[in-house]
Amino acid sequence: MIEFLSPVSKKVLAHREILPPSTLGKQIDTHSKLGELPNLKNVKFALLGIKENRGDENYIGEDLAFDNYRKSLYSLYPGNWNYTIIDLGDIEKGESLEDTHFAAKEVISALLKKNIVPLIFGGGQDMAYSQYRAYDHLGPMVNVVNVDNRFDLGNAELPISNKSYVGKMVVEQPYKLFNYSALGYQSFFNAPQEIALMDKLFFDAYRLGEVTADLTSVEPIMRDADMVTIDVTAIKNAELSYKTNDSPNGFDGREICAISRYAGISNKVKSFGVYELSNAIESKSGAMLVAQIFWYFIEGFNFRVEDGDFENEDRFTTYKVPIDDEILEFKKSNKTERWWIVLPFISNVNNKLKSRTLLPCTYGEYLSACNQEIPERWLKARHKNEV
């Protein structure tokens, strides 16, 4: 891992020296000398920059620097956290785009094996493919949640780019992608055939207005995610002063931080990346918003609560709802009051998930089932499972 990493810049280290004693910058152990990584023992979070943007469809040769984002994050005060955070520095551009993808996968994979959560400052969002491939050694399937105004499915037969990496997740071996959820998409940025393909693949897509109308709907989606990515172009231009993003619509600062907090609260999320960071985000307030996105993820992580053993009926209340020929089984945690719906295991079908599985849901979906409406997410998950 160490051979792929360059130290945190001297500008950031100098800024760190003048910060007040209780700020994050004073508590984060940094990779400050080439070849000398911080001690990884008992570490829970590792900041990591990936300075690769050659997969950007609008790439014009610029180099990336994440100094302003780091300075902003370092200047914040931590919450009441009991976790150790380190900054591993950056993965520089390799000789080729493929070299950077390999390096990113190896570093993220090494962190996951140590049960360390990578917090990724990312260039082109095609690097999310490497984040996904880092899970190859973990479990049979992976659920991905992407906060983005576009689906980024693209044409999997073409070279990978920041607008086509999801197609690679779908078709390239080993096949690990069970579900892909897109939060905050805007119809006018997505071709009709891509919208139709999302439905054909039984993936979940939530329009911007649908998410902002009820941010709590994000919680069960995040609860089932293994990795979460955010494309900063999903945030409205006025919030970031992002000169290459001219969209007036998108999430505002409060909404994107709330979404990030829900990602942190999820017990399953093991990596978190913010992508499309570039020199085009020129304002200090834009850099500070990105820093606060990471802050809220860590804050959410601090409030994770295990729901306990699902087989222990003393910890859950089970509700069975007959609908047509189905009997839907719901479980409610007596501890957290969170809801799940059971995805059954059918023995004579080649299931992707090799056992009976619990799919996070809401109380509203239980009420809809009582009114004889089968939850759409349950139907999609069942179709994906039975292949």
CSV table of C-alpha atoms in Angstrom, one decimal:
chain,number,residue,atom,x,y,z
A,1,MET,CA,0.0,0.0,0.0
A,2,ILE,CA,2.7,2.5,0.9
A,3,GLU,CA,4.3,2.4,-2.5
A,4,PHE,CA,1.1,4.0,-4.0
A,5,LEU,CA,0.9,6.9,-1.6
A,6,SER,CA,2.4,10.4,-1.6
A,7,PRO,CA,2.5,12.5,1.6
A,8,VAL,CA,0.1,15.3,2.5
A,9,SER,CA,1.4,18.5,1.0
A,10,LYS,CA,3.6,20.9,3.0
A,11,LYS,CA,1.0,23.7,2.6
A,12,VAL,CA,-1.5,21.6,4.5
A,13,LEU,CA,1.0,20.6,7.1
A,14,ALA,CA,2.0,24.2,7.6
A,15,HIS,CA,-1.7,25.2,7.9
A,16,ARG,CA,-2.1,22.5,10.5
A,17,GLU,CA,0.5,24.0,12.7
A,18,ILE,CA,-1.4,27.2,13.3
A,19,LEU,CA,-4.7,25.6,14.0
A,20,PRO,CA,-6.2,25.7,17.6
A,21,PRO,CA,-5.3,22.7,19.8
A,22,SER,CA,-8.7,21.0,19.7
A,23,THR,CA,-9.4,21.0,16.0
A,24,LEU,CA,-9.4,17.9,13.8
A,25,GLY,CA,-6.1,18.9,12.2
A,26,LYS,CA,-4.4,18.6,15.5
A,27,GLN,CA,-5.8,15.2,16.1
A,28,ILE,CA,-5.4,13.6,12.7
A,29,ASP,CA,-2.1,11.7,12.3
A,30,THR,CA,-0.8,12.5,8.8
A,31,HIS,CA,1.4,10.8,6.2
A,32,SER,CA,4.0,13.6,6.3
A,33,LYS,CA,7.2,11.9,5.1
A,34,LEU,CA,7.5,9.7,2.0
A,35,GLY,CA,7.5,6.1,2.9
A,36,GLU,CA,6.5,6.6,6.6
A,37,LEU,CA,2.8,5.9,7.1
A,38,PRO,CA,1.0,6.6,10.3
A,39,ASN,CA,0.4,3.7,12.7
A,40,LEU,CA,-2.7,1.9,11.5
A,41,LYS,CA,-3.4,0.2,14.8
A,42,ASN,CA,-6.9,1.0,16.2
A,43,VAL,CA,-7.6,3.4,13.3
A,44,LYS,CA,-11.2,3.7,12.2
A,45,PHE,CA,-11.0,6.3,9.4
A,46,ALA,CA,-8.4,7.0,6.7
A,47,LEU,CA,-8.5,10.1,4.5
A,48,LEU,CA,-7.3,9.3,1.0
A,49,GLY,CA,-7.0,11.5,-2.1
A,50,ILE,CA,-7.1,10.1,-5.6
A,51,LYS,CA,-5.7,12.7,-7.9
A,52,GLU,CA,-6.9,11.1,-11.1
A,53,ASN,CA,-9.2,12.9,-13.6
A,54,ARG,CA,-8.1,11.5,-17.0
A,55,GLY,CA,-11.4,9.5,-17.1
A,56,ASP,CA,-13.3,12.8,-17.1
A,57,GLU,CA,-15.1,13.2,-20.5
A,58,ASN,CA,-14.1,17.0,-20.3
A,59,TYR,CA,-10.5,16.4,-19.3
A,60,ILE,CA,-8.2,19.2,-20.5
A,61,GLY,CA,-5.0,18.2,-18.8
A,62,GLU,CA,-5.3,19.9,-15.4
A,63,ASP,CA,-3.7,18.5,-12.3
A,64,LEU,CA,-5.6,18.1,-9.1
A,65,ALA,CA,-4.9,19.3,-5.6
A,66,PHE,CA,-7.0,18.6,-2.5
A,67,ASP,CA,-5.3,21.1,-0.2
A,68,ASN,CA,-8.3,23.4,0.2
A,69,TYR,CA,-10.6,20.5,1.2
A,70,ARG,CA,-8.1,19.2,3.7
A,71,LYS,CA,-7.5,22.7,5.2
A,72,SER,CA,-11.2,23.1,5.7
A,73,LEU,CA,-11.7,19.7,7.2
A,74,TYR,CA,-8.7,20.1,9.5
A,75,SER,CA,-10.1,23.4,10.8
A,76,LEU,CA,-13.3,21.9,12.1
A,77,TYR,CA,-13.8,20.7,15.6
A,78,PRO,CA,-14.7,17.0,16.1
A,79,GLY,CA,-17.9,15.8,17.7
A,80,ASN,CA,-17.9,13.6,20.7
A,81,TRP,CA,-16.1,10.9,18.8
A,82,ASN,CA,-14.0,8.0,20.1
A,83,TYR,CA,-12.4,7.1,16.8
A,84,THR,CA,-8.9,7.6,15.4
A,85,ILE,CA,-8.5,9.3,12.1
A,86,ILE,CA,-5.4,9.4,9.9
A,87,ASP,CA,-4.6,11.1,6.6
A,88,LEU,CA,-2.8,8.8,4.2
A,89,GLY,CA,-2.1,11.5,1.6
A,90,ASP,CA,-2.8,11.0,-2.1
A,91,ILE,CA,-2.6,8.4,-4.9
A,92,GLU,CA,-1.0,10.3,-7.7
A,93,LYS,CA,-1.7,9.8,-11.4
A,94,GLY,CA,-0.1,6.6,-12.7
A,95,GLU,CA,1.5,6.1,-16.1
A,96,SER,CA,-1.9,5.3,-17.4
A,97,LEU,CA,-5.5,5.6,-16.1
A,98,GLU,CA,-5.5,1.8,-15.6
A,99,ASP,CA,-2.5,2.1,-13.3
A,100,THR,CA,-4.3,4.6,-11.1
A,101,HIS,CA,-7.4,2.3,-11.0
A,102,PHE,CA,-5.1,-0.6,-9.9
A,103,ALA,CA,-3.4,1.5,-7.2
A,104,ALA,CA,-6.8,2.8,-5.8
A,105,LYS,CA,-8.2,-0.7,-5.7
A,106,GLU,CA,-5.2,-2.0,-3.8
A,107,VAL,CA,-5.1,0.8,-1.2
A,108,ILE,CA,-8.8,0.8,-0.5
A,109,SER,CA,-8.9,-3.0,-0.4
A,110,ALA,CA,-6.0,-3.0,2.1
A,111,LEU,CA,-7.9,-0.6,4.3
A,112,LEU,CA,-11.1,-2.6,4.2
A,113,LYS,CA,-9.2,-5.7,5.2
A,114,LYS,CA,-8.0,-3.8,8.3
A,115,ASN,CA,-11.6,-2.7,9.0
A,116,ILE,CA,-10.6,0.9,8.3
A,117,VAL,CA,-13.2,3.1,6.6
A,118,PRO,CA,-11.7,5.0,3.6
A,119,LEU,CA,-12.9,8.6,3.2
A,120,ILE,CA,-12.0,9.4,-0.3
A,121,PHE,CA,-11.3,12.8,-1.9
A,122,GLY,CA,-11.9,11.8,-5.6
A,123,GLY,CA,-11.2,13.3,-9.0
A,124,GLY,CA,-13.1,11.7,-11.8
A,125,GLN,CA,-16.0,9.5,-10.6
A,126,ASP,CA,-14.8,6.6,-12.6
A,127,MET,CA,-12.6,6.0,-9.6
A,128,ALA,CA,-15.7,4.8,-7.9
A,129,TYR,CA,-15.2,1.6,-10.0
A,130,SER,CA,-12.0,1.0,-8.2
A,131,GLN,CA,-13.7,1.6,-4.9
A,132,TYR,CA,-16.3,-1.1,-5.9
A,133,ARG,CA,-13.6,-3.5,-7.1
A,134,ALA,CA,-11.9,-3.2,-3.7
A,135,TYR,CA,-14.8,-5.3,-2.3
A,136,ASP,CA,-13.9,-8.3,-4.4
A,137,HIS,CA,-12.6,-10.2,-1.3
A,138,LEU,CA,-15.6,-9.2,0.9
A,139,GLY,CA,-18.8,-11.3,0.7
A,140,PRO,CA,-20.7,-12.5,-2.3
A,141,MET,CA,-22.5,-9.3,-3.4
A,142,VAL,CA,-22.2,-5.5,-3.1
A,143,ASN,CA,-24.8,-2.8,-2.8
A,144,VAL,CA,-23.8,0.6,-4.2
A,145,VAL,CA,-25.6,4.0,-3.5
A,146,ASN,CA,-24.6,6.9,-5.6
A,147,VAL,CA,-25.8,10.5,-4.9
A,148,ASP,CA,-25.7,12.0,-8.4
A,149,ASN,CA,-27.8,13.9,-10.9
A,150,ARG,CA,-26.9,11.2,-13.6
A,151,PHE,CA,-27.0,7.4,-13.6
A,152,ASP,CA,-23.5,7.1,-15.2
A,153,LEU,CA,-24.5,3.7,-16.7
A,154,GLY,CA,-22.9,4.6,-20.1
A,155,ASN,CA,-21.8,2.1,-22.7
A,156,ALA,CA,-19.8,-0.7,-21.0
A,157,GLU,CA,-18.1,-1.6,-24.3
A,158,LEU,CA,-16.3,1.7,-24.4
A,159,PRO,CA,-13.4,2.7,-22.2
A,160,ILE,CA,-14.3,3.7,-18.7
A,161,SER,CA,-15.1,7.3,-18.0
A,162,ASN,CA,-16.7,9.4,-15.3
A,163,LYS,CA,-20.1,9.0,-17.1
A,164,SER,CA,-19.9,5.2,-17.8
A,165,TYR,CA,-18.4,3.4,-14.9
A,166,VAL,CA,-21.6,1.8,-13.6
A,167,GLY,CA,-22.0,-0.2,-16.8
A,168,LYS,CA,-18.6,-1.7,-16.0
A,169,MET,CA,-19.8,-2.7,-12.6
A,170,VAL,CA,-22.7,-4.5,-14.2
A,171,VAL,CA,-20.9,-6.5,-16.9
A,172,GLU,CA,-17.3,-7.1,-15.8
A,173,GLN,CA,-16.3,-10.1,-13.8
A,174,PRO,CA,-16.3,-11.0,-11.0
A,175,TYR,CA,-20.0,-10.2,-10.9
A,176,LYS,CA,-20.5,-8.6,-7.4
A,177,LEU,CA,-23.1,-5.9,-8.0
A,178,PHE,CA,-26.4,-6.8,-6.4
A,179,ASN,CA,-28.1,-3.4,-6.3
A,180,TYR,CA,-27.3,0.1,-7.5
A,181,SER,CA,-29.3,3.0,-6.1
A,182,ALA,CA,-29.2,6.5,-7.6
A,183,LEU,CA,-30.3,9.3,-5.4
A,184,GLY,CA,-31.2,12.7,-6.7
A,185,TYR,CA,-31.2,12.1,-10.4
A,186,GLN,CA,-32.6,14.8,-12.7
A,187,SER,CA,-34.5,13.5,-15.7
A,188,PHE,CA,-33.2,16.1,-18.2
A,189,PHE,CA,-29.6,15.0,-17.6
A,190,ASN,CA,-30.4,11.3,-18.4
A,191,ALA,CA,-31.2,9.8,-21.8
A,192,PRO,CA,-34.6,8.0,-21.9
A,193,GLN,CA,-32.9,4.8,-22.8
A,194,GLU,CA,-30.8,5.0,-19.6
A,195,ILE,CA,-33.9,5.6,-17.5
A,196,ALA,CA,-35.5,2.5,-19.1
A,197,LEU,CA,-32.3,0.5,-18.6
A,198,MET,CA,-32.3,1.3,-14.8
A,199,ASP,CA,-35.8,-0.1,-14.7
A,200,LYS,CA,-34.9,-3.2,-16.8
A,201,LEU,CA,-32.0,-4.0,-14.4
A,202,PHE,CA,-34.3,-3.6,-11.4
A,203,PHE,CA,-32.1,-0.9,-10.0
A,204,ASP,CA,-33.5,1.9,-7.7
A,205,ALA,CA,-33.7,5.5,-9.0
A,206,TYR,CA,-35.0,8.4,-6.9
A,207,ARG,CA,-35.6,11.8,-8.4
A,208,LEU,CA,-34.3,14.9,-6.8
A,209,GLY,CA,-37.7,16.2,-5.8
A,210,GLU,CA,-38.7,12.8,-4.4
A,211,VAL,CA,-35.6,12.8,-2.1
A,212,THR,CA,-35.8,16.4,-1.0
A,213,ALA,CA,-39.6,16.1,-0.2
A,214,ASP,CA,-38.7,13.5,2.5
A,215,LEU,CA,-35.0,13.2,3.4
A,216,THR,CA,-35.9,10.4,5.9
A,217,SER,CA,-36.6,8.1,2.9
A,218,VAL,CA,-32.8,8.0,2.4
A,219,GLU,CA,-32.2,6.1,5.6
A,220,PRO,CA,-33.4,2.6,4.6
A,221,ILE,CA,-31.6,3.0,1.2
A,222,MET,CA,-28.3,3.8,3.0
A,223,ARG,CA,-28.9,1.1,5.6
A,224,ASP,CA,-28.5,-1.5,2.8
A,225,ALA,CA,-25.5,0.1,1.2
A,226,ASP,CA,-21.9,-1.4,1.3
A,227,MET,CA,-20.4,1.7,-0.3
A,228,VAL,CA,-21.6,5.2,-0.9
A,229,THR,CA,-20.4,7.8,-3.4
A,230,ILE,CA,-21.3,11.4,-3.9
A,231,ASP,CA,-20.8,13.3,-7.2
A,232,VAL,CA,-20.5,17.0,-6.1
A,233,THR,CA,-22.3,18.0,-9.3
A,234,ALA,CA,-25.5,16.7,-7.6
A,235,ILE,CA,-25.2,19.8,-5.4
A,236,LYS,CA,-26.6,23.0,-6.8
A,237,ASN,CA,-24.1,25.3,-8.3
A,238,ALA,CA,-24.8,28.2,-5.9
A,239,GLU,CA,-23.7,26.1,-3.0
A,240,LEU,CA,-20.3,25.3,-4.4
A,241,SER,CA,-19.4,28.1,-6.8
A,242,TYR,CA,-18.4,25.2,-9.2
A,243,LYS,CA,-17.5,26.9,-12.4
A,244,THR,CA,-17.9,23.8,-14.6
A,245,ASN,CA,-21.3,22.9,-13.2
A,246,ASP,CA,-23.9,25.3,-14.5
A,247,SER,CA,-27.0,23.5,-13.0
A,248,PRO,CA,-29.0,25.7,-10.7
A,249,ASN,CA,-30.9,22.7,-9.3
A,250,GLY,CA,-29.6,20.0,-6.9
A,251,PHE,CA,-29.2,19.4,-3.2
A,252,ASP,CA,-28.4,22.3,-1.0
A,253,GLY,CA,-25.8,22.2,1.8
A,254,ARG,CA,-28.1,21.1,4.5
A,255,GLU,CA,-29.6,18.3,2.4
A,256,ILE,CA,-26.3,16.8,1.3
A,257,CYS,CA,-25.0,16.9,4.8
A,258,ALA,CA,-28.1,15.1,6.1
A,259,ILE,CA,-27.7,12.5,3.3
A,260,SER,CA,-24.0,12.0,4.3
A,261,ARG,CA,-25.1,11.6,8.0
A,262,TYR,CA,-27.5,8.8,7.0
A,263,ALA,CA,-24.7,7.1,5.1
A,264,GLY,CA,-22.6,7.2,8.3
A,265,ILE,CA,-25.4,5.8,10.5
A,266,SER,CA,-25.7,2.8,8.2
A,267,ASN,CA,-24.1,-0.3,9.9
A,268,LYS,CA,-23.1,-1.7,6.5
A,269,VAL,CA,-21.3,1.2,4.8
A,270,LYS,CA,-17.6,0.5,4.8
A,271,SER,CA,-16.3,3.2,2.4
A,272,PHE,CA,-17.4,6.7,1.5
A,273,GLY,CA,-16.2,8.8,-1.5
A,274,VAL,CA,-16.8,12.3,-2.7
A,275,TYR,CA,-16.0,12.6,-6.4
A,276,GLU,CA,-15.6,15.2,-9.2
A,277,LEU,CA,-13.6,17.4,-6.9
A,278,SER,CA,-11.5,19.7,-9.0
A,279,ASN,CA,-9.8,23.1,-9.2
A,280,ALA,CA,-13.1,24.3,-10.6
A,281,ILE,CA,-14.5,24.6,-7.0
A,282,GLU,CA,-12.8,27.9,-6.4
A,283,SER,CA,-14.6,29.3,-3.3
A,284,LYS,CA,-13.7,28.7,0.3
A,285,SER,CA,-17.3,28.0,1.1
A,286,GLY,CA,-17.3,25.2,-1.5
A,287,ALA,CA,-14.3,23.5,0.0
A,288,MET,CA,-15.9,24.0,3.5
A,289,LEU,CA,-19.1,22.3,2.3
A,290,VAL,CA,-17.1,19.3,1.1
A,291,ALA,CA,-15.3,19.2,4.5
A,292,GLN,CA,-18.7,19.2,6.3
A,293,ILE,CA,-19.9,16.4,4.1
A,294,PHE,CA,-17.1,14.2,5.5
A,295,TRP,CA,-17.7,15.6,9.0
A,296,TYR,CA,-21.3,14.6,9.0
A,297,PHE,CA,-20.5,11.1,7.7
A,298,ILE,CA,-18.1,10.6,10.7
A,299,GLU,CA,-20.8,12.1,13.0
A,300,GLY,CA,-23.3,9.6,11.7
A,301,PHE,CA,-20.9,6.7,12.1
A,302,ASN,CA,-20.5,7.7,15.8
A,303,PHE,CA,-24.3,7.1,16.3
A,304,ARG,CA,-24.4,3.6,14.7
A,305,VAL,CA,-26.6,1.2,16.7
A,306,GLU,CA,-26.6,-2.5,16.1
A,307,ASP,CA,-30.1,-3.9,15.9
A,308,GLY,CA,-29.0,-7.2,17.3
A,309,ASP,CA,-29.5,-10.9,16.4
A,310,PHE,CA,-32.4,-11.1,13.9
A,311,GLU,CA,-33.1,-14.7,14.9
A,312,ASN,CA,-33.8,-13.5,18.5
A,313,GLU,CA,-37.5,-12.9,18.5
A,314,ASP,CA,-37.2,-11.1,21.9
A,315,ARG,CA,-35.5,-8.3,20.0
A,316,PHE,CA,-37.9,-8.0,17.1
A,317,THR,CA,-41.6,-7.9,16.5
A,318,THR,CA,-42.7,-9.9,13.4
A,319,TYR,CA,-45.7,-8.9,11.3
A,320,LYS,CA,-47.0,-11.2,8.5
A,321,VAL,CA,-49.1,-9.5,5.8
A,322,PRO,CA,-51.0,-11.7,3.2
A,323,ILE,CA,-51.2,-10.1,-0.3
A,324,ASP,CA,-52.6,-12.2,-3.1
A,325,ASP,CA,-50.5,-15.4,-3.1
A,326,GLU,CA,-47.7,-13.9,-1.1
A,327,ILE,CA,-47.2,-13.6,2.7
A,328,LEU,CA,-44.9,-10.7,3.3
A,329,GLU,CA,-42.9,-10.9,6.5
A,330,PHE,CA,-41.9,-7.6,8.2
A,331,LYS,CA,-39.6,-7.2,11.2
A,332,LYS,CA,-39.4,-4.2,13.5
A,333,SER,CA,-36.5,-3.7,15.9
A,334,ASN,CA,-37.7,-3.3,19.5
A,335,LYS,CA,-34.5,-1.4,20.1
A,336,THR,CA,-34.3,1.1,17.3
A,337,GLU,CA,-37.8,0.8,15.8
A,338,ARG,CA,-36.3,0.3,12.3
A,339,TRP,CA,-38.2,-1.9,9.9
A,340,TRP,CA,-37.2,-4.7,7.5
A,341,ILE,CA,-39.0,-6.9,5.0
A,342,VAL,CA,-37.9,-10.5,4.5
A,343,LEU,CA,-36.5,-11.5,1.1
A,344,PRO,CA,-37.2,-15.2,1.0
A,345,PHE,CA,-34.8,-17.9,-0.1
A,346,ILE,CA,-36.3,-20.2,-2.8
A,347,SER,CA,-34.5,-23.5,-2.9
A,348,ASN,CA,-35.2,-24.4,-6.6
A,349,VAL,CA,-34.0,-21.0,-7.9
A,350,ASN,CA,-30.4,-19.9,-8.5
A,351,ASN,CA,-30.4,-17.1,-5.9
A,352,LYS,CA,-27.7,-14.4,-6.0
A,353,LEU,CA,-28.1,-14.1,-2.3
A,354,LYS,CA,-27.5,-17.5,-0.8
A,355,SER,CA,-29.7,-17.2,2.2
A,356,ARG,CA,-32.9,-15.6,3.4
A,357,THR,CA,-32.2,-11.9,3.5
A,358,LEU,CA,-33.6,-8.8,5.3
A,359,LEU,CA,-34.3,-5.8,3.1
A,360,PRO,CA,-34.5,-2.4,5.0
A,361,CYS,CA,-37.8,-0.7,4.6
A,362,THR,CA,-40.0,2.0,6.2
A,363,TYR,CA,-43.1,1.9,8.4
A,364,GLY,CA,-44.9,3.5,5.5
A,365,GLU,CA,-44.1,0.5,3.3
A,366,TYR,CA,-45.5,-1.8,6.0
A,367,LEU,CA,-48.7,0.3,6.0
A,368,SER,CA,-48.9,0.1,2.2
A,369,ALA,CA,-48.6,-3.6,2.4
A,370,CYS,CA,-51.5,-3.7,4.8
A,371,ASN,CA,-53.4,-1.9,2.1
A,372,GLN,CA,-52.5,-4.7,-0.4
A,373,GLU,CA,-49.6,-2.8,-2.1
A,374,ILE,CA,-46.4,-4.8,-2.5
A,375,PRO,CA,-43.4,-2.5,-1.9
A,376,GLU,CA,-41.6,-1.8,-5.2
A,377,ARG,CA,-38.1,-2.2,-3.7
A,378,TRP,CA,-39.1,-5.7,-2.5
A,379,LEU,CA,-40.3,-6.7,-6.0
A,380,LYS,CA,-37.1,-5.4,-7.6
A,381,ALA,CA,-34.8,-7.1,-5.0
A,382,ARG,CA,-36.7,-10.4,-5.5
A,383,HIS,CA,-36.3,-10.1,-9.3
A,384,LYS,CA,-32.6,-9.4,-9.0
A,385,ASN,CA,-32.1,-12.3,-6.6
A,386,GLU,CA,-33.9,-14.9,-8.6
A,387,VAL,CA,-31.7,-15.3,-11.6
